[in-house]
Coordinates of C-alpha atoms in Angstrom, one line a residue:
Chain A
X999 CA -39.0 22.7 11.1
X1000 CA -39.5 21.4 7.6
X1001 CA -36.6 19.6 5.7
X1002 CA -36.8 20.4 2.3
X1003 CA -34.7 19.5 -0.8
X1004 CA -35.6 22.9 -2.2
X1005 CA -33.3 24.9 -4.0
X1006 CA -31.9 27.7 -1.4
X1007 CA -32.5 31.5 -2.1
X1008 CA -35.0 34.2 -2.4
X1009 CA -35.9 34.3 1.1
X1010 CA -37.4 30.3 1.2
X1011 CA -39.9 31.3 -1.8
X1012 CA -39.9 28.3 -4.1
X1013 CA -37.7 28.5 -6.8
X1014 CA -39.3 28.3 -10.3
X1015 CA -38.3 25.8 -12.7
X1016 CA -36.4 27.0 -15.8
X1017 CA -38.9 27.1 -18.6
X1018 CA -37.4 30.4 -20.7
X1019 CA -39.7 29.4 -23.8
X1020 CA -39.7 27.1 -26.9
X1021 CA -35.2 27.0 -27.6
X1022 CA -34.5 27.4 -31.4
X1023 CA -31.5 24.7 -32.0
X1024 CA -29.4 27.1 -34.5
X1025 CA -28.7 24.8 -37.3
X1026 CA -25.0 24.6 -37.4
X1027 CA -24.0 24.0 -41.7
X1028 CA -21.2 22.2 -40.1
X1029 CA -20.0 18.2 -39.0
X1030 CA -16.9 16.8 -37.4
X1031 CA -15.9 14.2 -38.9
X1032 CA -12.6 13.4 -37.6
X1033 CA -9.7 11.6 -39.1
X1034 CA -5.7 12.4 -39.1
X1035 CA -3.0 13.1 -42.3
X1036 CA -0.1 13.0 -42.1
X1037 CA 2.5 14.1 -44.9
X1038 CA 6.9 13.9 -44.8
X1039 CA 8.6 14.9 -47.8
X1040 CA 12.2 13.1 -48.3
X1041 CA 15.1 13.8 -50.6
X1042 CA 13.5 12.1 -53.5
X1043 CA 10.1 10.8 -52.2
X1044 CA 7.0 12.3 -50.2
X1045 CA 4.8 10.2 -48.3
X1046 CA 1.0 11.2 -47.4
X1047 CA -0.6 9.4 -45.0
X1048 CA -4.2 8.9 -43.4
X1049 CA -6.5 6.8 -41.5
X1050 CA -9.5 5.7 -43.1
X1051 CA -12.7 5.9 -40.3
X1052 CA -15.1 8.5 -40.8
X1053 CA -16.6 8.7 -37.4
X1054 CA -19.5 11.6 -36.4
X1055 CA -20.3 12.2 -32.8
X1056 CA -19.9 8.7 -30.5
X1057 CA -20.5 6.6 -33.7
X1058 CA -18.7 5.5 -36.8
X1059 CA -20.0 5.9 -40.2
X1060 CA -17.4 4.2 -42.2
X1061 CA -14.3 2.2 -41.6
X1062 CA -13.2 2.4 -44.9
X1063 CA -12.7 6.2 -46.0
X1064 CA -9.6 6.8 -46.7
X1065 CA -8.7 11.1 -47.1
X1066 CA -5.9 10.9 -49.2
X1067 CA -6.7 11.9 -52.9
X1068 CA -4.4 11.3 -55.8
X1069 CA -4.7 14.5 -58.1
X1070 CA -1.6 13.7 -60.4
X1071 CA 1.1 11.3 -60.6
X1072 CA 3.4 13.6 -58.5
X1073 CA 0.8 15.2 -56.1
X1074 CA -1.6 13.4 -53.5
X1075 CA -3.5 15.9 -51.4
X1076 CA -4.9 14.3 -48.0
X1077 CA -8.0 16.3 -46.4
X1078 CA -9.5 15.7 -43.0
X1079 CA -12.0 18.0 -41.3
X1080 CA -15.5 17.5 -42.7
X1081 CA -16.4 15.2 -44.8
X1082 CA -18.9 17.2 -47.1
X1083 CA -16.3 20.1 -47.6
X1084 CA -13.7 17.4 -48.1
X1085 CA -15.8 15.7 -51.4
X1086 CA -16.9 19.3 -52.8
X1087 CA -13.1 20.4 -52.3
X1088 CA -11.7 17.8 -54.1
X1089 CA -13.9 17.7 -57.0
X1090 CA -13.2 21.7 -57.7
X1091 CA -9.4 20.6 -57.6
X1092 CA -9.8 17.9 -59.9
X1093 CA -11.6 20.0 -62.4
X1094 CA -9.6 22.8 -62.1
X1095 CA -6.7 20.1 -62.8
X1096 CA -8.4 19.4 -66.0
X1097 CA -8.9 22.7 -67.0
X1098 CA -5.4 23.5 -66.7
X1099 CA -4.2 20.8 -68.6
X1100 CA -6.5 21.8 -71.7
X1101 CA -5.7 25.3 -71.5
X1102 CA -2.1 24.8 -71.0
X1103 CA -1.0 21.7 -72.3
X1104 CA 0.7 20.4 -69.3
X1105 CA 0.0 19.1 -66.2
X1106 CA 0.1 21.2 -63.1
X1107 CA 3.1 20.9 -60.4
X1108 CA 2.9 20.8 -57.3
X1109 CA 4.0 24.2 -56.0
X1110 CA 1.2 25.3 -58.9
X1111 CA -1.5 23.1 -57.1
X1112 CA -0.5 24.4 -53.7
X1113 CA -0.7 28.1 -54.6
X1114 CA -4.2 27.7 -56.8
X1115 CA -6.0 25.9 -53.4
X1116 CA -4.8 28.5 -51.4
X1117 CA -6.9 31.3 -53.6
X1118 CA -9.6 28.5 -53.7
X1119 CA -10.0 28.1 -50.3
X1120 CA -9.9 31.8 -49.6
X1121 CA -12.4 32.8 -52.0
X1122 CA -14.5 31.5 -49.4
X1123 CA -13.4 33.4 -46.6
X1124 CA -16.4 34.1 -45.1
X1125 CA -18.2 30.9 -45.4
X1126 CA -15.3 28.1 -45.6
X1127 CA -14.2 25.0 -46.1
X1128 CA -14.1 23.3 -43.0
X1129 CA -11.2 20.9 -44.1
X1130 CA -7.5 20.7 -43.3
X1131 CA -5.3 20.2 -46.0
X1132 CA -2.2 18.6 -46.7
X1133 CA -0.6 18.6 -49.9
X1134 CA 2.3 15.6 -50.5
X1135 CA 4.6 15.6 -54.1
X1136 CA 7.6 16.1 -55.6
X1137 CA 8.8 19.5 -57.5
X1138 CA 10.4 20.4 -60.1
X1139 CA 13.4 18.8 -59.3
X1140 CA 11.9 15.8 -58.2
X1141 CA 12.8 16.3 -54.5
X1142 CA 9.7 15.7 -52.0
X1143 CA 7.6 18.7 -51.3
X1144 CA 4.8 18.7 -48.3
X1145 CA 2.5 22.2 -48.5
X1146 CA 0.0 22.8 -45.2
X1147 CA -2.9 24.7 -45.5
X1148 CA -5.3 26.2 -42.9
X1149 CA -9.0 26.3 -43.8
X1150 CA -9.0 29.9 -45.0
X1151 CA -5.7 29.3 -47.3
X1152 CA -2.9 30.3 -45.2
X1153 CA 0.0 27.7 -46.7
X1154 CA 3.5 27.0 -46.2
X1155 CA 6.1 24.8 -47.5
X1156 CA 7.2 21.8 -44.9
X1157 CA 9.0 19.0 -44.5
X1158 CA 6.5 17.3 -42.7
X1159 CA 2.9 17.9 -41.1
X1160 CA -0.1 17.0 -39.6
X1161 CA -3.2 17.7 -39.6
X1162 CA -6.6 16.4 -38.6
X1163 CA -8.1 14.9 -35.2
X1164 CA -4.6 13.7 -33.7
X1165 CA -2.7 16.4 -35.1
X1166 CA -1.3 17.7 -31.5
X1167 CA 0.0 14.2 -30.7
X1168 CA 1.8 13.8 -33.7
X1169 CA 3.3 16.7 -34.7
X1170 CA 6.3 17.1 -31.6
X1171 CA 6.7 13.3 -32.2
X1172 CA 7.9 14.2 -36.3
X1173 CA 9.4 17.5 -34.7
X1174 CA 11.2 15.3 -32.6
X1175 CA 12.2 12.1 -35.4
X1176 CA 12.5 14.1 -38.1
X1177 CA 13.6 17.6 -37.4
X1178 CA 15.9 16.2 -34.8
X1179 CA 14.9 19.2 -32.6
X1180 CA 15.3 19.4 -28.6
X1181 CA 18.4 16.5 -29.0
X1182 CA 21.7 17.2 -29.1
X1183 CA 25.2 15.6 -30.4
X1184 CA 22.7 13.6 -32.8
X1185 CA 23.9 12.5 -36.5
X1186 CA 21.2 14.6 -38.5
X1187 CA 20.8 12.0 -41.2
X1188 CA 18.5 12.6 -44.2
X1189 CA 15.5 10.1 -43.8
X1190 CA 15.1 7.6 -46.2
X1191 CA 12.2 5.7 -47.6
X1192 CA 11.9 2.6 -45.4
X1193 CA 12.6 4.3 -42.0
X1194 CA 10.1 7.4 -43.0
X1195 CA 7.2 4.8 -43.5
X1196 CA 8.5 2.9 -40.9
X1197 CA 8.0 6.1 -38.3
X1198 CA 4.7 7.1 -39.9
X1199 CA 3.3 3.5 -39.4
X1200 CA 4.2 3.7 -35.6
X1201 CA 3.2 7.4 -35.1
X1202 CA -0.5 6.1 -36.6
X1203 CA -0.5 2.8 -34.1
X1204 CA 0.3 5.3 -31.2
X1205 CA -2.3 8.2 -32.3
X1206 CA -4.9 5.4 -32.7
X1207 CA -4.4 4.9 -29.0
X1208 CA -5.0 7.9 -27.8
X1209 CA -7.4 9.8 -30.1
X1210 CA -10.8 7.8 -30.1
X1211 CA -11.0 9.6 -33.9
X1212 CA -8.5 7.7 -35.3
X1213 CA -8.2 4.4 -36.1
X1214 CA -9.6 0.9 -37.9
X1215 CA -6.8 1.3 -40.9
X1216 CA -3.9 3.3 -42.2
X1217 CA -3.6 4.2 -45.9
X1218 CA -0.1 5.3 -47.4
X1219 CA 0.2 6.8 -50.6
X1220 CA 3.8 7.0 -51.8
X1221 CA 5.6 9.0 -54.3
X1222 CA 8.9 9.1 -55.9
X1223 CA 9.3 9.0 -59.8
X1224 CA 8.2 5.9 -61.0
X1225 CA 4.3 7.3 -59.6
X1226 CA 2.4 6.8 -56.4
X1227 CA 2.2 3.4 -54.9
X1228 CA 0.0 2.7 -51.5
X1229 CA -0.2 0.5 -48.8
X1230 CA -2.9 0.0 -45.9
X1231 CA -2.0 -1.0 -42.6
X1232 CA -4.8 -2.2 -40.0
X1233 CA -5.3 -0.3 -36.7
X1234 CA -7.0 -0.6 -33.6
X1235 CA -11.1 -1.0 -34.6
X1236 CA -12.6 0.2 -31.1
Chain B
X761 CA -36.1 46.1 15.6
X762 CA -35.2 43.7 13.5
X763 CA -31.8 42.7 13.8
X764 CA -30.0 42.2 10.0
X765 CA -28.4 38.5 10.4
X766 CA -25.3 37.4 8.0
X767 CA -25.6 33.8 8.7
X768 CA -28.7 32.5 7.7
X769 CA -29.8 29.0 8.7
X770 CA -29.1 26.1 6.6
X771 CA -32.5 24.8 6.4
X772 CA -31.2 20.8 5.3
X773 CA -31.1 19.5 2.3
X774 CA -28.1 20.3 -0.5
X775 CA -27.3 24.0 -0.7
X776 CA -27.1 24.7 -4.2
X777 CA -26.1 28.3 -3.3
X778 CA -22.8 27.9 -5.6
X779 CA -24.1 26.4 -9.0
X780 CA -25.9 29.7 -10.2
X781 CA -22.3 31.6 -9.3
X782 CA -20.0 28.4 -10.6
X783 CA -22.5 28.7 -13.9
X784 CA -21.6 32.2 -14.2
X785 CA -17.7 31.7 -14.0
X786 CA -18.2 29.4 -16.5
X787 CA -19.8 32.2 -18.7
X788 CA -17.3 34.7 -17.6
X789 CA -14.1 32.2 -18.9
X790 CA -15.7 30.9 -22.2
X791 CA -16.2 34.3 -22.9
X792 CA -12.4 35.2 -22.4
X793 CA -12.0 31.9 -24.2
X794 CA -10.4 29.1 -22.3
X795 CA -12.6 26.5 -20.9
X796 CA -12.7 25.1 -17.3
X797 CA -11.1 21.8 -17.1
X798 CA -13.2 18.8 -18.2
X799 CA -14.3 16.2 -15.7
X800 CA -12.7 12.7 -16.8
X801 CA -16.0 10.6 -18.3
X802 CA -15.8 7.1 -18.9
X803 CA -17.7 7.2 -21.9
X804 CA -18.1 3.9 -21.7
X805 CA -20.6 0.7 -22.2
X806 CA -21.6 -1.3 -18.8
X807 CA -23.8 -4.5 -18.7
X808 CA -25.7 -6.8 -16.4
X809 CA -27.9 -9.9 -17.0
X810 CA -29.4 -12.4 -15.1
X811 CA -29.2 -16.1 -15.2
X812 CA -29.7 -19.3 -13.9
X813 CA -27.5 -19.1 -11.2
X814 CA -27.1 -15.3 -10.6
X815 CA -26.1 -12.1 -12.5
X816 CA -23.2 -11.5 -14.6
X817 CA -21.9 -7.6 -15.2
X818 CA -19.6 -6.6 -18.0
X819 CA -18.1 -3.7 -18.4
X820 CA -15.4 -1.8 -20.9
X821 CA -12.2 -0.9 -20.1
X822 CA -11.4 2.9 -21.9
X823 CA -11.2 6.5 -19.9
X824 CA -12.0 9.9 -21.6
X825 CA -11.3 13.2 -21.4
X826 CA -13.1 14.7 -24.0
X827 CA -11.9 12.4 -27.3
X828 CA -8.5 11.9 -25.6
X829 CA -8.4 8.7 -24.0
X830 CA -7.2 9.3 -20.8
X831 CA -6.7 5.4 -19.3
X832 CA -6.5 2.8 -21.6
X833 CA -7.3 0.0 -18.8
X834 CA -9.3 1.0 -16.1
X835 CA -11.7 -0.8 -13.8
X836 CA -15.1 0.1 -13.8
X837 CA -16.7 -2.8 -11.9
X838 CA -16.6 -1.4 -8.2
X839 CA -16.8 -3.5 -5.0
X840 CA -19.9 -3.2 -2.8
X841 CA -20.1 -6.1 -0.8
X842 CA -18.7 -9.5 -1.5
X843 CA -21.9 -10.9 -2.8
X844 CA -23.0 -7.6 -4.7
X845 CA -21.0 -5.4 -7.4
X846 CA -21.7 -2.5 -9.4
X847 CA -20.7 -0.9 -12.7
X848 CA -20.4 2.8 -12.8
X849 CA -20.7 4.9 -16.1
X850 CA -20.6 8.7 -16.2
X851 CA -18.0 10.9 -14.4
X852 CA -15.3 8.9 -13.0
X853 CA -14.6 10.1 -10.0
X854 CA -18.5 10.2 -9.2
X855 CA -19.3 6.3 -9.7
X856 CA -15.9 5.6 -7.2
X857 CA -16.6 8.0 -4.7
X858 CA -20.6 6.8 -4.4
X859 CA -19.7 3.6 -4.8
X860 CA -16.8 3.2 -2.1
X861 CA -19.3 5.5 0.5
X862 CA -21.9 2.8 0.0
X863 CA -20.0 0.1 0.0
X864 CA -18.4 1.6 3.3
X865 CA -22.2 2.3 5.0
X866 CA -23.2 -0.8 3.6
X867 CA -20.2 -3.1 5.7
X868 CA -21.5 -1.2 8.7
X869 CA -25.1 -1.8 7.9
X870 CA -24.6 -5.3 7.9
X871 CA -22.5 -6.1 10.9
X872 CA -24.9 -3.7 12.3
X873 CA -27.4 -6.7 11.4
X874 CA -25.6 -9.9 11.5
X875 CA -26.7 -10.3 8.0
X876 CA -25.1 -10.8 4.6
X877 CA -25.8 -7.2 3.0
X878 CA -29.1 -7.3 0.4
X879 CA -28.9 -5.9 -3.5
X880 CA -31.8 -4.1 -2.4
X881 CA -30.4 -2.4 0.3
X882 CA -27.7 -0.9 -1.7
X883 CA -30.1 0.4 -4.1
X884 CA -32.1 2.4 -1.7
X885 CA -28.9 3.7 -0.4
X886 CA -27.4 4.6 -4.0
X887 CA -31.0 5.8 -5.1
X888 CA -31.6 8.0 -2.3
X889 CA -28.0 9.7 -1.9
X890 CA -28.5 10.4 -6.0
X891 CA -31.6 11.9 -5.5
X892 CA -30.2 14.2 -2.6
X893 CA -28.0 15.4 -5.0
X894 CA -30.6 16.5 -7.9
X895 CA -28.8 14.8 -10.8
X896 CA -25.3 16.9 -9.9
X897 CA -23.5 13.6 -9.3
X898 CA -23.3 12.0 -12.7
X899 CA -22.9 8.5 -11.9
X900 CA -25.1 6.2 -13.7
X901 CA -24.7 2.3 -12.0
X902 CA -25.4 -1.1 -13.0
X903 CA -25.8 -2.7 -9.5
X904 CA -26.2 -6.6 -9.3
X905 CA -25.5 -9.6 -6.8
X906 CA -26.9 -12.4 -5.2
X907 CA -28.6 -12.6 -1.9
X908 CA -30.7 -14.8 0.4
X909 CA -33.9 -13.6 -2.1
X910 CA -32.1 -14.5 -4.9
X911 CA -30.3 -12.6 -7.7
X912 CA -30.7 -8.8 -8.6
X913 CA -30.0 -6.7 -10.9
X914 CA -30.9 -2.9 -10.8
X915 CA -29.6 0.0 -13.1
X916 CA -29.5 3.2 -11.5
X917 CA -29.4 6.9 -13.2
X918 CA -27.7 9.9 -11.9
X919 CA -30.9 11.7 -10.8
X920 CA -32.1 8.9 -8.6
X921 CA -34.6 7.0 -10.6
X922 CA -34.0 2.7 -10.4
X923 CA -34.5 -0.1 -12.8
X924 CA -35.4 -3.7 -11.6
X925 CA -34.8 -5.4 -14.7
X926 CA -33.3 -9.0 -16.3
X927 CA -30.9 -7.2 -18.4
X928 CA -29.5 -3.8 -18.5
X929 CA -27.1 -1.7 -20.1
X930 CA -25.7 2.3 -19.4
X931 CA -23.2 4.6 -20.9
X932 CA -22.5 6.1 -24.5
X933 CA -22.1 2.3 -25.6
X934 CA -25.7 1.4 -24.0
X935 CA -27.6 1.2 -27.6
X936 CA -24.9 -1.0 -28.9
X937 CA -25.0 -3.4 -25.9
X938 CA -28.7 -3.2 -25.6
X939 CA -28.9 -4.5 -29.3
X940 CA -27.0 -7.3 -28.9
X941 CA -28.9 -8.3 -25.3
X942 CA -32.7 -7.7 -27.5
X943 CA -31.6 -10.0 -30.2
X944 CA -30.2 -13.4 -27.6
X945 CA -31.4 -12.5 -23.8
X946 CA -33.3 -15.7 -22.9
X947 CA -35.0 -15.9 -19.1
X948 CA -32.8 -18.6 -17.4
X949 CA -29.7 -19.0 -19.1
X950 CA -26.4 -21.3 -18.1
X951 CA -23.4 -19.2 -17.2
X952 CA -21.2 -19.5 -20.3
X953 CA -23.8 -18.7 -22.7
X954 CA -24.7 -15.6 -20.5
X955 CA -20.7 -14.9 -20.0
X956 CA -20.8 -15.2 -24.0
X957 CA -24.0 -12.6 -23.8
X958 CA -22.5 -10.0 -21.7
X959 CA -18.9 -10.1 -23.7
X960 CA -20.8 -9.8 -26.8
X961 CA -22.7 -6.7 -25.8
X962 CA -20.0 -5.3 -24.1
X963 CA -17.8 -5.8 -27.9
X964 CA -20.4 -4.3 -29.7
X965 CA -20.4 -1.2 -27.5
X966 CA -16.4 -0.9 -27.6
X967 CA -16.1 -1.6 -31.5
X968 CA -19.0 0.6 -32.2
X969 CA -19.4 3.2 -29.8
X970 CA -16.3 5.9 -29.8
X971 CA -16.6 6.3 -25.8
X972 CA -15.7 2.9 -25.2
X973 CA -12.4 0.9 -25.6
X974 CA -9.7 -1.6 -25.1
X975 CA -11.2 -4.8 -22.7
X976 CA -14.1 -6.7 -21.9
X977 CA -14.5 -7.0 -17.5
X978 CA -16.8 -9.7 -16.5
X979 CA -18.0 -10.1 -12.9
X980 CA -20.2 -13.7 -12.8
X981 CA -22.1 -13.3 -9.2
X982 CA -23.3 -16.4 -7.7
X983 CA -24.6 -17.5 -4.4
X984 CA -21.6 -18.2 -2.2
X985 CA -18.8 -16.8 -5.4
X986 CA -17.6 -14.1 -7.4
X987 CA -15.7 -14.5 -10.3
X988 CA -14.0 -11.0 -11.1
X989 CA -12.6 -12.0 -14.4
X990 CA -10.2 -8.9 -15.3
X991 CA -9.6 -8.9 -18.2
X992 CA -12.1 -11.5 -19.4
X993 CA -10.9 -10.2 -23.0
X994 CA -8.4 -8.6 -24.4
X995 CA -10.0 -7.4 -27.6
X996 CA -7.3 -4.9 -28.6
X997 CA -4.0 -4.9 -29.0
X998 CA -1.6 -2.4 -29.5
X999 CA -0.6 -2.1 -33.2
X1000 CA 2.5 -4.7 -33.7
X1001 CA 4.7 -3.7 -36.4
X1002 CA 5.4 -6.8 -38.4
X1003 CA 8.7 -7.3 -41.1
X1004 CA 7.2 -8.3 -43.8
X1005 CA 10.0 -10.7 -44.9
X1006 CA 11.0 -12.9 -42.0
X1007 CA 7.6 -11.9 -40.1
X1008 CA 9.0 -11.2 -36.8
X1009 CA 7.8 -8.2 -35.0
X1010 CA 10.4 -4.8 -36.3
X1011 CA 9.9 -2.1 -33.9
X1012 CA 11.5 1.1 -34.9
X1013 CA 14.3 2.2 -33.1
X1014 CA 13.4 5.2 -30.7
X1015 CA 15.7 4.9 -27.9
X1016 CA 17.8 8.2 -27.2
X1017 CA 21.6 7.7 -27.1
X1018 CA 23.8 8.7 -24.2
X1019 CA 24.0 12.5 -24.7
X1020 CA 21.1 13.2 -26.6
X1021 CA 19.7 15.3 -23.8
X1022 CA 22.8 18.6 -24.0
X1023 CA 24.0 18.9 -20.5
X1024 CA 24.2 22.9 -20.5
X1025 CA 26.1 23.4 -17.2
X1026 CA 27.1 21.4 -14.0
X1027 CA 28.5 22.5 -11.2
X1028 CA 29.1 20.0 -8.1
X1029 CA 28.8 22.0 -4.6
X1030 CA 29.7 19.4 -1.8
X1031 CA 27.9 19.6 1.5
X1032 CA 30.6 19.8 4.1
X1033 CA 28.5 17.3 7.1
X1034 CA 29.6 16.1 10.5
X1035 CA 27.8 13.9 12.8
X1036 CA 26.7 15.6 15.8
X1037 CA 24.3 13.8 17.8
X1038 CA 22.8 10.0 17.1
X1039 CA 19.5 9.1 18.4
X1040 CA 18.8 5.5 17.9
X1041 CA 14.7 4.7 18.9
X1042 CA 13.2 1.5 18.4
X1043 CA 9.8 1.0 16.7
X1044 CA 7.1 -1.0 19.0
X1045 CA 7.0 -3.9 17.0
X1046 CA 5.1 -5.8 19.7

């Protein structure tokens, strides 16, 4: 009897190979590019947060790119997702920024900023922006104010968020530090400046671990009243 | 009259009865949308060169499970025979599992002989289990050691087809590695400058190539030794928080207190136990 490595079925007839036609590749509009924010909003601060590698597929474009923008002195917006939507977004914001200061002689807050990207985003509802966005400031009052967005324009006010690559490995970990849920008999203290960069530089060194997205250097952008101030921390490079 | 028979015979060969059904699961639960669990990859950049002496494998040190890292410091230089090793990109489980059968047929092979086991020999055996399995088993080797012919190296892919070349490279990380080995592979090198070679390549895969991570593994074969250098290099660290005024490492503080997890209830229930019988056997120690 013949041994054969033929595949088995049809009665023994040899099976044909798989040759359906020439395959149209449906051009997808669409990149990952990866990347993680992060924003935490304190009594009288706000921190936003991101790394700075811009990555596509297995390979790294750039591992200096950060996605935190500064729109005003009181509002940094950080936007990970991809990195196309993320420059066209940003530029729409910042003239829209200017057009509202001419028109109206002032510069827009944050809650104002939140609530205009929300109708920007959704005016493309049917095509969107494929970018995550985080918005980091103060308010009125000059307390911290952190607004999350979906890509369609869905938003909310937080405390703290993130979004991006590493988002799922993050967020319980703030949940946890910050919102001082699942623990009990803990002194719920507010956070202050130097232990909320503190956890946000430790958070990024243990996302950069895990997530093969994240990494080569951390970018803060802080901002209380006297304007936004930043600091870059290196992070794993492999 | 023919007789209608259930069992029909298994005529050798793999039975790939199951792939066209498995395919259409897969189909059937995308379509609900959830996705079968992914097989853990190594992503991965694996080496080999050969020198003066014998062959030197590298090999990085990063698991994946999709673009989650899965093990930061695995070993991905397997153990065939003591003069021959091999390097295993692709699905993890398939380069251990292929590897430890061969290495396994490959002991018996040779006390079957009376010889020290050939690189050769393990390539057939690799090379023709692969091919049995049409490309299903995605293990794709760097196999190298040093035997009475001399030193080998061979890289072998997951559908069965072999390389006998001076220097190769496999996994996501291969182009990386490859680069460095086109620009400085010389024929008969000295064993530092190819250890330097191989850790070079093996760098440029993990600092370049997403798949790839954490340390460099070198395995320097020679007649008569192995050097399993693990880790040759540790090329990252995990991010150590600095203070920025007295420069000491600052951690922050994340250690839960006593309490922090709420005890909701407790209740003690003692088990009321009395001796009834005691058997004492000893163990054959002999």
């Amino acid at each position: 009897m013949m041994m054969s490595a033929q595949a088995y079925g049809d009665k023994g007839k040899m099976k044909e190979y798989h040759y359906t036609g020439p395959v149209e590749h449906k051009f997808s509009p669409y990149a990952f590019n990866g990347g993680t924010v992060l924003a935490v909003a304190g009594e009288d601060f706000a921190l936003v947060a991101s790394d700075t590698r811009l990555s596509e597929g297995y390979s790294i474009h750039s591992r200096d790119s950060p996605k935190c923008y500064k729109l005003t002195d009181t509002t940094v917006i950080g936007c990970s997702g991809f990195h196309g939507d993320c420059l066209t977004l940003t530029k729409i914001i910042e003239a829209r920024l200017k057009m509202y200061k001419h028109s109206n002689n002032k510069n827009m807050t944050s809650g104002a900023i939140a609530a205009m990207l929300s109708t920007i985003l959704y005016g493309r509802r049917f095509f969107p922006y494929y970018v995550y966005n985080i918005i980091g400031g103060l308010d009125e009052e000059g307390r911290g104010a952190v607004y999350s967005f979906d890509p369609v324009g869905s938003y909310q006010r937080d405390t703290y968020k993130a979004g991006g690559s590493a988002s799922a490995m993050l967020q319980p970990l703030l949940d946890n530090q910050i919102g001082f849920k699942n623990m009990e008999n803990v002194e719920q203290v507010p956070l202050s400046l130097e232990k909320a960069v503190q956890l946000v530089k430790d958070v990024f060194i243990s996302a950069a671990e895990r997530d093969v997205y994240t990494g080569d250097a951390l970018k803060i952008c802080i901002i209380t009243k006297e304007g936004v101030r930043e600091e870059i921390v290196p992070l794993r490079k492999d | 009259m023919a007789t209608v028979s259930v069992c029909q015979y298994h005529r050798g060969g793999f039975s790939f009865e199951n792939c066209k059904r498995n395919a259409l699961l897969e189909a059937d639960i995308n379509k609900l949308g959830f996705s079968s669990p992914a097989a853990r990859k190594t992503g991965t950049t694996i080496c080999g060169v050969v020198y003066k002496d014998g062959v030197v494998l590298g090999a990085d040190t990063r698991a994946t499970e999709g673009m989650v890292v899965a093990d930061k410091n695995c070993s991905k230089i397997h153990y065939i025979s003591p003069n021959v090793y091999c390097c295993g990109a692709g699905t993890a489980a398939d380069t251990e599992m292929t590897t430890q059968i061969i290495s396994s047929n490959l002991e018996l092979h040779s006390l079957s002989t009376g010889r020290l086991p050939r690189v050769a020999t393990a390539n057939r055996m690799l090379k023709q289990m692969l091919f049995r399995y049409q490309g299903y088993i995605g293990a794709a080797l760097v196999l190298g050691g040093v035997d009475c012919t001399g030193p080998h190296l061979y890289s072998i892919y997951p559908h069965g087809s072999t390389d006998k070349l001076p220097y190769v490279t496999m996994g996501s990380g291969s182009l990386a590695a490859m680069a460095v080995f086109e620009d400085r592979y010389r024929p008969n090198m000295e064993e530092e400058e190819a250890k330097r070679l191989v850790r070079d390549a093996i760098a440029a895969g993990i600092f370049n190539d997403l798949g790839s991570g954490s340390n460099i593994d070198l395995c320097v074969i020679t007649k008569g030794k192995v050097d399993y250098l693990r880790p040759h290099d540790v090329a990252n660290k995990k991010g150590v928080r600095e203070d920025k005024i007295y420069g000491r490492p600052v951690t922050g503080n994340y250690r839960y207190k006593h309490g922090t997890t709420g005890v909701l209830a407790k209740t003690v229930t003692p088990l009321n136990l009395e001796v009834v019988e005691e058997n004492v056997q000893t163990m054959d120690t002999s």
